[in-house]
XYZ file of C-alpha atoms in Angstrom:
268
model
C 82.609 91.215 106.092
C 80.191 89.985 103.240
C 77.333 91.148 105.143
C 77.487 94.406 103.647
C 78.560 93.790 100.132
C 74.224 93.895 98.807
C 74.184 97.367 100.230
C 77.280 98.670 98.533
C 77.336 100.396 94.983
C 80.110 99.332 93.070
C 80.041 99.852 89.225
C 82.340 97.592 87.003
C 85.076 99.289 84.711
C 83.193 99.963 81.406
C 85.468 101.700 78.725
C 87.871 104.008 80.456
C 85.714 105.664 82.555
C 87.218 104.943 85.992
C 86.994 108.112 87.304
C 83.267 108.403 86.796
C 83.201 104.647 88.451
C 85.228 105.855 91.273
C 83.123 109.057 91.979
C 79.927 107.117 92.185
C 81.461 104.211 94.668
C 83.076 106.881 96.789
C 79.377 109.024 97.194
C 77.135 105.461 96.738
C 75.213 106.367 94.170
C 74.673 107.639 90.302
C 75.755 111.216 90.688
C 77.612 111.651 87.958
C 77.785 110.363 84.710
C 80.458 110.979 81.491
C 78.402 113.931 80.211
C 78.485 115.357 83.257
C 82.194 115.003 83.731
C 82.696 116.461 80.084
C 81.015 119.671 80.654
C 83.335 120.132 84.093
C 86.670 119.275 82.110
C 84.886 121.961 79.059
C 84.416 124.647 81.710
C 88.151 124.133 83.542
C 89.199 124.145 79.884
C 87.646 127.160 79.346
C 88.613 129.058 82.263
C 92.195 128.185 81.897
C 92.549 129.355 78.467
C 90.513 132.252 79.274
C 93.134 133.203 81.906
C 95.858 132.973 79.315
C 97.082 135.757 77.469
C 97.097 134.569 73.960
C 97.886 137.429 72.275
C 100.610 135.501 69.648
C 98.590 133.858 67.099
C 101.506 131.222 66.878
C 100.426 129.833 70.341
C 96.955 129.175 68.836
C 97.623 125.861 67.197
C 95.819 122.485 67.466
C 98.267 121.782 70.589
C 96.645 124.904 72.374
C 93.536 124.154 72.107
C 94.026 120.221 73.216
C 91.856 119.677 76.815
C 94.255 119.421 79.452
C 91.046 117.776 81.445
C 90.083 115.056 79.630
C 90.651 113.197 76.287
C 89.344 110.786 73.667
C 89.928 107.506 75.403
C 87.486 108.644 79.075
C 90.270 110.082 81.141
C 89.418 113.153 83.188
C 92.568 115.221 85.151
C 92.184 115.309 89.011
C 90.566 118.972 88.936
C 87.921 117.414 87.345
C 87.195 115.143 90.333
C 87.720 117.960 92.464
C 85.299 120.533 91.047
C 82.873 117.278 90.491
C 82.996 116.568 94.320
C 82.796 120.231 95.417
C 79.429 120.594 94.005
C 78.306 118.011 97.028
C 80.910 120.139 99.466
C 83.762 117.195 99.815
C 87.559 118.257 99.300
C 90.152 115.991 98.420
C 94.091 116.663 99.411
C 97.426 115.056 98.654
C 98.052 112.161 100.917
C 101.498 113.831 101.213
C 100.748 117.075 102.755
C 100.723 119.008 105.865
C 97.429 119.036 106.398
C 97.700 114.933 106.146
C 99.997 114.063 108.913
C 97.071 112.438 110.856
C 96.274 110.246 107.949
C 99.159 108.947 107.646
C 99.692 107.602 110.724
C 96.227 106.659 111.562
C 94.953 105.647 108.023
C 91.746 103.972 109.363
C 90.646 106.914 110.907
C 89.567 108.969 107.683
C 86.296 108.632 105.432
C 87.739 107.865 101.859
C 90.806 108.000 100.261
C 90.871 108.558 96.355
C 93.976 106.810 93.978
C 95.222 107.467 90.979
C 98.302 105.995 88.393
C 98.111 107.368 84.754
C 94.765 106.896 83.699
C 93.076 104.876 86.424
C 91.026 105.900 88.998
C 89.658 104.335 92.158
C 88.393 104.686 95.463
C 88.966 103.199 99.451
C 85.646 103.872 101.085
C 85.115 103.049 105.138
C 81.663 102.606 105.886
C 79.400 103.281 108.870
C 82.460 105.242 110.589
C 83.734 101.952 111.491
C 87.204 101.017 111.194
C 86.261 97.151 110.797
C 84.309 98.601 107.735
C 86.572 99.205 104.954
C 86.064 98.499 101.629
C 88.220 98.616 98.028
C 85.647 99.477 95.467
C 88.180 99.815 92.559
C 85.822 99.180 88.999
C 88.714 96.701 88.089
C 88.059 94.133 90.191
C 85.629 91.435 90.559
C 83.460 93.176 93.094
C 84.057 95.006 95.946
C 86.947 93.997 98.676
C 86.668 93.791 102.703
C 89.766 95.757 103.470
C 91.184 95.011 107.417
C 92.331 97.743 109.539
C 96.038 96.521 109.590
C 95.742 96.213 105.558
C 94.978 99.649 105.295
C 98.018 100.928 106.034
C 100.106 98.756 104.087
C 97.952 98.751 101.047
C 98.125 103.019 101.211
C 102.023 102.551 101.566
C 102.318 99.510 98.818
C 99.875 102.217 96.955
C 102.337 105.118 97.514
C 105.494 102.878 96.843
C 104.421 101.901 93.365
C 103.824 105.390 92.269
C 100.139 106.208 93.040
C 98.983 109.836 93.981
C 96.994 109.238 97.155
C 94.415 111.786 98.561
C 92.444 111.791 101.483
C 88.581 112.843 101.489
C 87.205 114.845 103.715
C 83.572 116.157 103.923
C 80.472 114.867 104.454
C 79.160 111.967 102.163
C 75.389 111.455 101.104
C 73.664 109.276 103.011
C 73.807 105.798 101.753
C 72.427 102.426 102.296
C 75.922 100.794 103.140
C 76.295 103.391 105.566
C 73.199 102.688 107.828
C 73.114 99.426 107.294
C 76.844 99.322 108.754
C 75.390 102.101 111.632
C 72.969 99.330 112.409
C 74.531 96.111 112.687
C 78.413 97.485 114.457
C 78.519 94.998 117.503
C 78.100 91.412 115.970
C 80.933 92.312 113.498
C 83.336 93.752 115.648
C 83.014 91.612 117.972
C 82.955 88.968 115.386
C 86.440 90.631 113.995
C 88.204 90.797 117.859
C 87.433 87.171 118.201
C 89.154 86.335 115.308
C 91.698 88.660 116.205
C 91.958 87.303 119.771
C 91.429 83.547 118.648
C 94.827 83.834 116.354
C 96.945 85.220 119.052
C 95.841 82.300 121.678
C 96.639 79.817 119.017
C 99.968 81.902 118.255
C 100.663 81.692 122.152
C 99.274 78.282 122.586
C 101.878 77.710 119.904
C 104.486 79.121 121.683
C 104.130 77.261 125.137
C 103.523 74.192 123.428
C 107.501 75.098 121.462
C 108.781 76.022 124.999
C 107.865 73.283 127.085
C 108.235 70.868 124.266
C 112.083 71.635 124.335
C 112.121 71.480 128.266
C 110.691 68.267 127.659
C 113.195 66.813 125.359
C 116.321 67.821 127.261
C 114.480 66.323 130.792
C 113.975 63.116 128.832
C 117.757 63.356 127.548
C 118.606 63.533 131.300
C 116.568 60.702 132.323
C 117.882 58.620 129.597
C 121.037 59.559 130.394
C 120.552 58.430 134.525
C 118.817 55.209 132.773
C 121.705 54.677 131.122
C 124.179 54.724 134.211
C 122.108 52.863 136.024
C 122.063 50.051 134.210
C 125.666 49.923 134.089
C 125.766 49.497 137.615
C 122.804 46.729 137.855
C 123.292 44.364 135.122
C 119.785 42.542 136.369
C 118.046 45.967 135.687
C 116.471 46.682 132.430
C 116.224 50.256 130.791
C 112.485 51.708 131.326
C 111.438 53.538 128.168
C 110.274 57.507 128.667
C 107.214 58.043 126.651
C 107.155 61.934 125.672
C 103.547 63.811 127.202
C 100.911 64.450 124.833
C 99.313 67.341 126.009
C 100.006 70.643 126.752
C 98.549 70.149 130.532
C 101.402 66.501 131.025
C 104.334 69.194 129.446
C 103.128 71.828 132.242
C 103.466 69.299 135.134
C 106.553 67.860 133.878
C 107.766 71.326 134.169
C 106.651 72.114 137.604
C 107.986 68.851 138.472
C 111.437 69.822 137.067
C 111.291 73.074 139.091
C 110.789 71.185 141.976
C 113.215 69.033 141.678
C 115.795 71.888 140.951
C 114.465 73.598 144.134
C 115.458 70.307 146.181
C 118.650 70.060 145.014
C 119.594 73.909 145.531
C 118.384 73.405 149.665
């Protein structure tokens, strides 16, 4: 689906700022920048510690004062990317939870999702409200990657396996580029995708005739060898005829009828 890769924003890892990379891929655009994030971990910072009763001067070491939001190295905590995202009216919830259930059994079905191990950020974006249009826009990797609709799933489970916190987006994103353009030009992809998707299973069953009648084939020409054989016993003048196996698929399908049909004669 390269079609669509001009249109997409996708900003490579630069430091450790992942989570500003990942807000920006997941709403298409510059929204937010590492100032910006800073002042939103500084304000959750100072609510929390304004909700705290420090009244014992021992608890107001170095330790207490340390940002639980961010730190020295880029990272921000995942209230950061919440409040961040609320200011454009777009939630994010644990992949794991109640309100979930539908996500995790159809996966393709949501906007976004948002991942996170340790320090890194990233995002899974679908695009256009098409299933055929996912996209991993992680700041890692060498650009952004076409993600299929079966991958999805796996990749979330793979994701959740090797100890990611998942969460699902919901809301209404900015409109984007990527988006229209994907609103725009649906039909030539899809039905680019199902014939690709159709094409491998008539090769895969193609496949499997060709197996099946391949083996009928074999044991016929055992039998035919085997009457060759006896006959020839029986008529020293007579020579041995040679069975040449069919070539085609079409030559193993008569061969097969004709074995039928000679079954059928025998049974009367």
């Amino acid at each position: 689906m390269s079609d669509l890769l001009p249109y997409l924003v996708w900003e490579k890892q630069e430091g450790y700022l992942c989570a500003q990379h990942c807000l920006n891929a997941l709403l298409q655009g510059e929204y937010f920048t590492a100032v910006d994030l800073s002042d939103i971990a500084r304000e959750l910072d100072e609510a929390e510690s304004a909700a705290l009763d420090n009244t014992d001067e021992d608890n107001e070491g170095s330790e207490a004062k340390k940002s639980q939001n961010m730190d020295d190295t880029g990272f921000f905590s995942v209230q950061v990317l919440v409040n961040a995202l609320k200011l454009w009216n777009v939630d994010i919830i644990p992949y794991g939870s109640e309100d979930c259930v539908d996500a995790r059994i159809h996966p393709e079905n949501e906007m976004a999702y948002i991942c996170n191990l340790h320090e890194h950020w990233f995002t899974l974006r679908k695009f256009g409200n098409s299933p055929l249009r996912w996209y991993n826009l992680d700041s890692v990797l060498k650009g952004p990657e076409w993600i299929s609709q079966t991958y999805l799933g796996m990749l979330l489970t793979q994701l959740k396996n090797d100890g990611y916190s998942i969460f699902v987006v919901k809301g209404i994103f900015p409109s984007c580029q990527a988006d229209d353009y994907a609103i725009s030009h649906p039909e030539a992809n899809e039905h680019k995708e199902n014939k690709k998707s159709a094409d491998t299973d008539e090769e895969m069953l193609q496949a499997a005739i060709a197996a099946s009648l391949l083996s009928l084939s074999e044991t016929n020409d055992g039998q035919q060898e085997s009457s060759s054989s006896s006959s020839s016993r029986v008529d020293s003048n007579s020579q041995p005829t040679a069975t040449t196996p069919p070539s085609t698929l079409e030559e193993l399908r008569k061969k097969r009828l004709a074995r039928f049909d000679s079954n059928d004669v025998n049974i009367e």
